[in-house]
């Protein structure tokens, strides 16, 4: 949903989703290819590749599983790849 938005509009969009979730208690399901902004706001993650579920669960668990697989690291946000 943020592919055609400038950085300011994308930040506003994520802030709105965050408020809907935290203040209104609405569950938000987001399909996003750029995870840098979405991951910090998320409770859980489902990662799919070629129609198959690669990881599902709490953010930290899925990211640790992906970091353990060198061929999956390229799909992680750049700051996370630099940490590990």
mmCIF file of N, CA and C in Angstrom:
data_model
loop_
_atom_site.group_PDB
_atom_site.id
_atom_site.type_symbol
_atom_site.label_atom_id
_atom_site.label_comp_id
_atom_site.label_asym_id
_atom_site.label_seq_id
_atom_site.Cartn_x
_atom_site.Cartn_y
_atom_site.Cartn_z
ATOM 1 N N UNK A 1 0.793 -1.221 0.000
ATOM 2 C CA UNK A 1 0.000 0.000 0.000
ATOM 3 C C UNK A 1 0.832 1.281 0.000
ATOM 4 N N UNK A 2 2.122 1.185 0.268
ATOM 5 C CA UNK A 2 2.948 2.394 0.311
ATOM 6 C C UNK A 2 3.831 2.558 -0.919
ATOM 7 N N UNK A 3 3.689 1.683 -1.894
ATOM 8 C CA UNK A 3 4.587 1.690 -3.055
ATOM 9 C C UNK A 3 4.587 3.020 -3.799
ATOM 10 N N UNK A 4 3.458 3.668 -3.904
ATOM 11 C CA UNK A 4 3.377 4.909 -4.669
ATOM 12 C C UNK A 4 3.337 6.152 -3.780
ATOM 13 N N UNK A 5 3.631 5.979 -2.489
ATOM 14 C CA UNK A 5 3.598 7.110 -1.566
ATOM 15 C C UNK A 5 4.995 7.659 -1.319
ATOM 16 N N UNK A 6 5.081 8.965 -1.113
ATOM 17 C CA UNK A 6 6.362 9.546 -0.730
ATOM 18 C C UNK A 6 6.613 9.190 0.740
ATOM 19 N N UNK A 7 7.827 9.371 1.241
ATOM 20 C CA UNK A 7 8.151 8.963 2.611
ATOM 21 C C UNK A 7 7.256 9.584 3.687
ATOM 22 N N UNK A 8 6.868 10.832 3.516
ATOM 23 C CA UNK A 8 6.016 11.490 4.508
ATOM 24 C C UNK A 8 4.619 10.868 4.514
ATOM 25 N N UNK A 9 4.057 10.654 3.335
ATOM 26 C CA UNK A 9 2.728 10.044 3.238
ATOM 27 C C UNK A 9 2.758 8.607 3.759
ATOM 28 N N UNK A 10 3.836 7.870 3.482
ATOM 29 C CA UNK A 10 3.952 6.496 3.983
ATOM 30 C C UNK A 10 4.010 6.490 5.506
ATOM 31 N N UNK A 11 4.764 7.425 6.099
ATOM 32 C CA UNK A 11 4.840 7.519 7.557
ATOM 33 C C UNK A 11 3.466 7.846 8.149
ATOM 34 N N UNK A 12 2.726 8.723 7.506
ATOM 35 C CA UNK A 12 1.370 9.057 7.962
ATOM 36 C C UNK A 12 0.454 7.839 7.878
ATOM 37 N N UNK A 13 0.588 7.073 6.816
ATOM 38 C CA UNK A 13 -0.218 5.869 6.630
ATOM 39 C C UNK A 13 0.064 4.871 7.750
ATOM 40 N N UNK A 14 1.338 4.626 8.046
ATOM 41 C CA UNK A 14 1.691 3.693 9.117
ATOM 42 C C UNK A 14 1.240 4.205 10.479
ATOM 43 N N UNK A 15 1.314 5.506 10.704
ATOM 44 C CA UNK A 15 0.840 6.075 11.966
ATOM 45 C C UNK A 15 -0.666 5.855 12.125
ATOM 46 N N UNK A 16 -1.404 5.983 11.028
ATOM 47 C CA UNK A 16 -2.838 5.749 11.067
ATOM 48 C C UNK A 16 -3.141 4.285 11.387
ATOM 49 N N UNK A 17 -2.408 3.363 10.756
ATOM 50 C CA UNK A 17 -2.603 1.939 11.042
ATOM 51 C C UNK A 17 -2.279 1.622 12.492
ATOM 52 N N UNK A 18 -1.217 2.218 12.993
ATOM 53 C CA UNK A 18 -0.820 2.003 14.382
ATOM 54 C C UNK A 18 -1.923 2.474 15.335
ATOM 55 N N UNK A 19 -2.472 3.653 15.071
ATOM 56 C CA UNK A 19 -3.544 4.176 15.924
ATOM 57 C C UNK A 19 -4.792 3.298 15.858
ATOM 58 N N UNK A 20 -5.151 2.839 14.665
ATOM 59 C CA UNK A 20 -6.306 1.947 14.534
ATOM 60 C C UNK A 20 -6.118 0.688 15.378
ATOM 61 N N UNK A 21 -4.912 0.150 15.346
ATOM 62 C CA UNK A 21 -4.630 -1.069 16.091
ATOM 63 C C UNK A 21 -4.578 -0.815 17.587
ATOM 64 N N UNK A 22 -3.792 0.127 18.022
ATOM 65 C CA UNK A 22 -3.559 0.342 19.463
ATOM 66 C C UNK A 22 -4.714 1.045 20.166
ATOM 67 N N UNK A 23 -5.291 2.042 19.516
ATOM 68 C CA UNK A 23 -6.325 2.832 20.185
ATOM 69 C C UNK A 23 -7.727 2.264 19.992
ATOM 70 N N UNK A 24 -7.973 1.675 18.827
ATOM 71 C CA UNK A 24 -9.311 1.156 18.537
ATOM 72 C C UNK A 24 -9.409 -0.367 18.688
ATOM 73 N N UNK A 25 -8.260 -1.019 18.829
ATOM 74 C CA UNK A 25 -8.252 -2.473 18.989
ATOM 75 C C UNK A 25 -8.575 -3.227 17.715
ATOM 76 N N UNK A 26 -8.379 -2.584 16.579
ATOM 77 C CA UNK A 26 -8.676 -3.209 15.286
ATOM 78 C C UNK A 26 -7.458 -3.997 14.818
ATOM 79 N N UNK A 27 -7.685 -5.236 14.431
ATOM 80 C CA UNK A 27 -6.609 -6.050 13.878
ATOM 81 C C UNK A 27 -6.302 -5.566 12.466
ATOM 82 N N UNK A 28 -5.034 -5.363 12.184
ATOM 83 C CA UNK A 28 -4.599 -4.902 10.867
ATOM 84 C C UNK A 28 -3.747 -5.995 10.237
ATOM 85 N N UNK A 29 -4.127 -6.410 9.049
ATOM 86 C CA UNK A 29 -3.332 -7.365 8.271
ATOM 87 C C UNK A 29 -2.763 -6.586 7.104
ATOM 88 N N UNK A 30 -1.452 -6.552 7.038
ATOM 89 C CA UNK A 30 -0.762 -5.736 6.041
ATOM 90 C C UNK A 30 0.133 -6.620 5.188
ATOM 91 N N UNK A 31 0.020 -6.469 3.899
ATOM 92 C CA UNK A 31 0.914 -7.160 2.959
ATOM 93 C C UNK A 31 1.844 -6.098 2.405
ATOM 94 N N UNK A 32 3.126 -6.219 2.731
ATOM 95 C CA UNK A 32 4.078 -5.158 2.383
ATOM 96 C C UNK A 32 5.391 -5.759 1.932
ATOM 97 N N UNK A 33 5.973 -5.187 0.901
ATOM 98 C CA UNK A 33 7.268 -5.682 0.424
ATOM 99 C C UNK A 33 8.429 -4.915 1.042
ATOM 100 N N UNK A 34 8.182 -3.722 1.542
ATOM 101 C CA UNK A 34 9.216 -2.949 2.246
ATOM 102 C C UNK A 34 8.871 -2.972 3.736
ATOM 103 N N UNK A 35 9.600 -3.754 4.488
ATOM 104 C CA UNK A 35 9.234 -4.007 5.886
ATOM 105 C C UNK A 35 9.871 -3.070 6.889
ATOM 106 N N UNK A 36 10.770 -2.209 6.478
ATOM 107 C CA UNK A 36 11.496 -1.371 7.420
ATOM 108 C C UNK A 36 10.572 -0.572 8.335
ATOM 109 N N UNK A 37 9.501 -0.019 7.784
ATOM 110 C CA UNK A 37 8.592 0.783 8.582
ATOM 111 C C UNK A 37 7.532 -0.059 9.277
ATOM 112 N N UNK A 38 7.141 -1.167 8.678
ATOM 113 C CA UNK A 38 6.045 -1.978 9.218
ATOM 114 C C UNK A 38 6.470 -2.868 10.387
ATOM 115 N N UNK A 39 7.661 -3.420 10.345
ATOM 116 C CA UNK A 39 8.074 -4.360 11.387
ATOM 117 C C UNK A 39 8.062 -3.773 12.798
ATOM 118 N N UNK A 40 8.574 -2.570 13.015
ATOM 119 C CA UNK A 40 8.555 -2.038 14.384
ATOM 120 C C UNK A 40 7.145 -1.844 14.958
ATOM 121 N N UNK A 41 6.152 -1.754 14.102
ATOM 122 C CA UNK A 41 4.776 -1.541 14.552
ATOM 123 C C UNK A 41 4.002 -2.845 14.695
ATOM 124 N N UNK A 42 4.620 -3.960 14.337
ATOM 125 C CA UNK A 42 3.920 -5.234 14.262
ATOM 126 C C UNK A 42 4.134 -6.102 15.494
ATOM 127 N N UNK A 43 3.131 -6.939 15.759
ATOM 128 C CA UNK A 43 3.224 -7.925 16.834
ATOM 129 C C UNK A 43 3.677 -9.279 16.307
ATOM 130 N N UNK A 44 3.213 -9.606 15.108
ATOM 131 C CA UNK A 44 3.550 -10.909 14.530
ATOM 132 C C UNK A 44 3.759 -10.753 13.032
ATOM 133 N N UNK A 45 4.292 -11.808 12.442
ATOM 134 C CA UNK A 45 4.697 -11.750 11.037
ATOM 135 C C UNK A 45 4.446 -13.096 10.375
ATOM 136 N N UNK A 46 3.998 -13.042 9.137
ATOM 137 C CA UNK A 46 3.889 -14.232 8.298
ATOM 138 C C UNK A 46 4.705 -13.935 7.050
ATOM 139 N N UNK A 47 5.728 -14.748 6.803
ATOM 140 C CA UNK A 47 6.599 -14.533 5.645
ATOM 141 C C UNK A 47 6.343 -15.650 4.652
ATOM 142 N N UNK A 48 6.039 -15.268 3.407
ATOM 143 C CA UNK A 48 5.760 -16.245 2.355
ATOM 144 C C UNK A 48 6.739 -16.066 1.202
ATOM 145 N N UNK A 49 7.019 -17.172 0.569
ATOM 146 C CA UNK A 49 7.869 -17.150 -0.616
ATOM 147 C C UNK A 49 7.345 -18.199 -1.588
ATOM 148 N N UNK A 50 7.048 -17.782 -2.811
ATOM 149 C CA UNK A 50 6.523 -18.678 -3.846
ATOM 150 C C UNK A 50 5.293 -19.453 -3.381
ATOM 151 N N UNK A 51 4.412 -18.776 -2.623
ATOM 152 C CA UNK A 51 3.168 -19.384 -2.175
ATOM 153 C C UNK A 51 3.287 -20.272 -0.956
ATOM 154 N N UNK A 52 4.471 -20.408 -0.400
ATOM 155 C CA UNK A 52 4.664 -21.254 0.782
ATOM 156 C C UNK A 52 5.015 -20.382 1.985
ATOM 157 N N UNK A 53 4.521 -20.765 3.152
ATOM 158 C CA UNK A 53 4.842 -20.050 4.377
ATOM 159 C C UNK A 53 6.244 -20.450 4.815
ATOM 160 N N UNK A 54 7.117 -19.457 4.948
ATOM 161 C CA UNK A 54 8.499 -19.686 5.375
ATOM 162 C C UNK A 54 8.618 -19.494 6.883
ATOM 163 N N UNK A 55 7.895 -18.532 7.419
ATOM 164 C CA UNK A 55 7.931 -18.271 8.847
ATOM 165 C C UNK A 55 6.651 -17.612 9.302
ATOM 166 N N UNK A 56 6.225 -17.953 10.517
ATOM 167 C CA UNK A 56 5.002 -17.382 11.049
ATOM 168 C C UNK A 56 5.103 -17.346 12.566
ATOM 169 N N UNK A 57 4.786 -16.195 13.154
ATOM 170 C CA UNK A 57 4.806 -16.080 14.603
ATOM 171 C C UNK A 57 5.235 -14.706 15.043
ATOM 172 N N UNK A 58 5.689 -14.610 16.304
ATOM 173 C CA UNK A 58 6.180 -13.321 16.794
ATOM 174 C C UNK A 58 7.339 -12.815 15.933
ATOM 175 N N UNK A 59 7.424 -11.504 15.790
ATOM 176 C CA UNK A 59 8.434 -10.881 14.927
ATOM 177 C C UNK A 59 9.832 -11.412 15.222
ATOM 178 N N UNK A 60 10.241 -11.377 16.487
ATOM 179 C CA UNK A 60 11.604 -11.790 16.852
ATOM 180 C C UNK A 60 11.883 -13.230 16.448
ATOM 181 N N UNK A 61 10.920 -14.111 16.635
ATOM 182 C CA UNK A 61 11.105 -15.526 16.300
ATOM 183 C C UNK A 61 11.304 -15.714 14.804
ATOM 184 N N UNK A 62 10.451 -15.095 14.009
ATOM 185 C CA UNK A 62 10.545 -15.243 12.549
ATOM 186 C C UNK A 62 11.845 -14.633 12.037
ATOM 187 N N UNK A 63 12.213 -13.466 12.549
ATOM 188 C CA UNK A 63 13.452 -12.839 12.090
ATOM 189 C C UNK A 63 14.675 -13.672 12.458
ATOM 190 N N UNK A 64 14.688 -14.263 13.637
ATOM 191 C CA UNK A 64 15.807 -15.121 14.024
ATOM 192 C C UNK A 64 15.887 -16.351 13.128
ATOM 193 N N UNK A 65 14.750 -16.918 12.786
ATOM 194 C CA UNK A 65 14.735 -18.061 11.869
ATOM 195 C C UNK A 65 15.282 -17.665 10.502
ATOM 196 N N UNK A 66 14.904 -16.478 10.035
ATOM 197 C CA UNK A 66 15.377 -16.019 8.730
ATOM 198 C C UNK A 66 16.868 -15.708 8.757
ATOM 199 N N UNK A 67 17.350 -15.165 9.867
ATOM 200 C CA UNK A 67 18.781 -14.862 9.976
ATOM 201 C C UNK A 67 19.621 -16.129 9.967
ATOM 202 N N UNK A 68 19.056 -17.231 10.389
ATOM 203 C CA UNK A 68 19.780 -18.504 10.422
ATOM 204 C C UNK A 68 19.950 -19.086 9.019
ATOM 205 N N UNK A 69 19.185 -18.591 8.069
ATOM 206 C CA UNK A 69 19.256 -19.092 6.695
ATOM 207 C C UNK A 69 19.882 -18.027 5.806
ATOM 208 N N UNK A 70 21.146 -18.192 5.403
ATOM 209 C CA UNK A 70 21.834 -17.157 4.617
ATOM 210 C C UNK A 70 21.090 -16.720 3.361
ATOM 211 N N UNK A 71 20.397 -17.637 2.698
ATOM 212 C CA UNK A 71 19.706 -17.264 1.463
ATOM 213 C C UNK A 71 18.448 -16.438 1.723
ATOM 214 N N UNK A 72 18.003 -16.331 2.957
ATOM 215 C CA UNK A 72 16.827 -15.527 3.303
ATOM 216 C C UNK A 72 17.208 -14.126 3.782
ATOM 217 N N UNK A 73 18.451 -13.908 4.126
ATOM 218 C CA UNK A 73 18.868 -12.626 4.689
ATOM 219 C C UNK A 73 18.614 -11.455 3.752
ATOM 220 N N UNK A 74 18.690 -11.681 2.456
ATOM 221 C CA UNK A 74 18.521 -10.584 1.504
ATOM 222 C C UNK A 74 17.123 -9.974 1.567
ATOM 223 N N UNK A 75 16.169 -10.701 2.118
ATOM 224 C CA UNK A 75 14.802 -10.197 2.201
ATOM 225 C C UNK A 75 14.541 -9.399 3.479
ATOM 226 N N UNK A 76 15.499 -9.394 4.400
ATOM 227 C CA UNK A 76 15.349 -8.667 5.649
ATOM 228 C C UNK A 76 15.663 -7.193 5.452
ATOM 229 N N UNK A 77 15.101 -6.331 6.297
ATOM 230 C CA UNK A 77 15.442 -4.908 6.211
ATOM 231 C C UNK A 77 16.948 -4.699 6.370
ATOM 232 N N UNK A 78 17.503 -3.746 5.643
ATOM 233 C CA UNK A 78 18.941 -3.492 5.639
ATOM 234 C C UNK A 78 19.506 -3.279 7.047
ATOM 235 N N UNK A 79 18.876 -2.464 7.909
ATOM 236 C CA UNK A 79 19.455 -2.281 9.248
ATOM 237 C C UNK A 79 19.594 -3.595 10.023
ATOM 238 N N UNK A 80 18.662 -4.501 9.838
ATOM 239 C CA UNK A 80 18.727 -5.779 10.525
ATOM 240 C C UNK A 80 19.869 -6.645 9.959
ATOM 241 N N UNK A 81 20.038 -6.606 8.640
ATOM 242 C CA UNK A 81 21.154 -7.356 8.037
ATOM 243 C C UNK A 81 22.486 -6.845 8.518
ATOM 244 N N UNK A 82 22.609 -5.542 8.716
ATOM 245 C CA UNK A 82 23.868 -4.959 9.166
ATOM 246 C C UNK A 82 24.192 -5.338 10.605
ATOM 247 N N UNK A 83 23.159 -5.545 11.412
ATOM 248 C CA UNK A 83 23.384 -5.939 12.807
ATOM 249 C C UNK A 83 23.970 -7.338 12.930
ATOM 250 N N UNK A 84 23.603 -8.185 12.000
ATOM 251 C CA UNK A 84 24.026 -9.578 12.089
ATOM 252 C C UNK A 84 24.921 -9.881 10.934
#
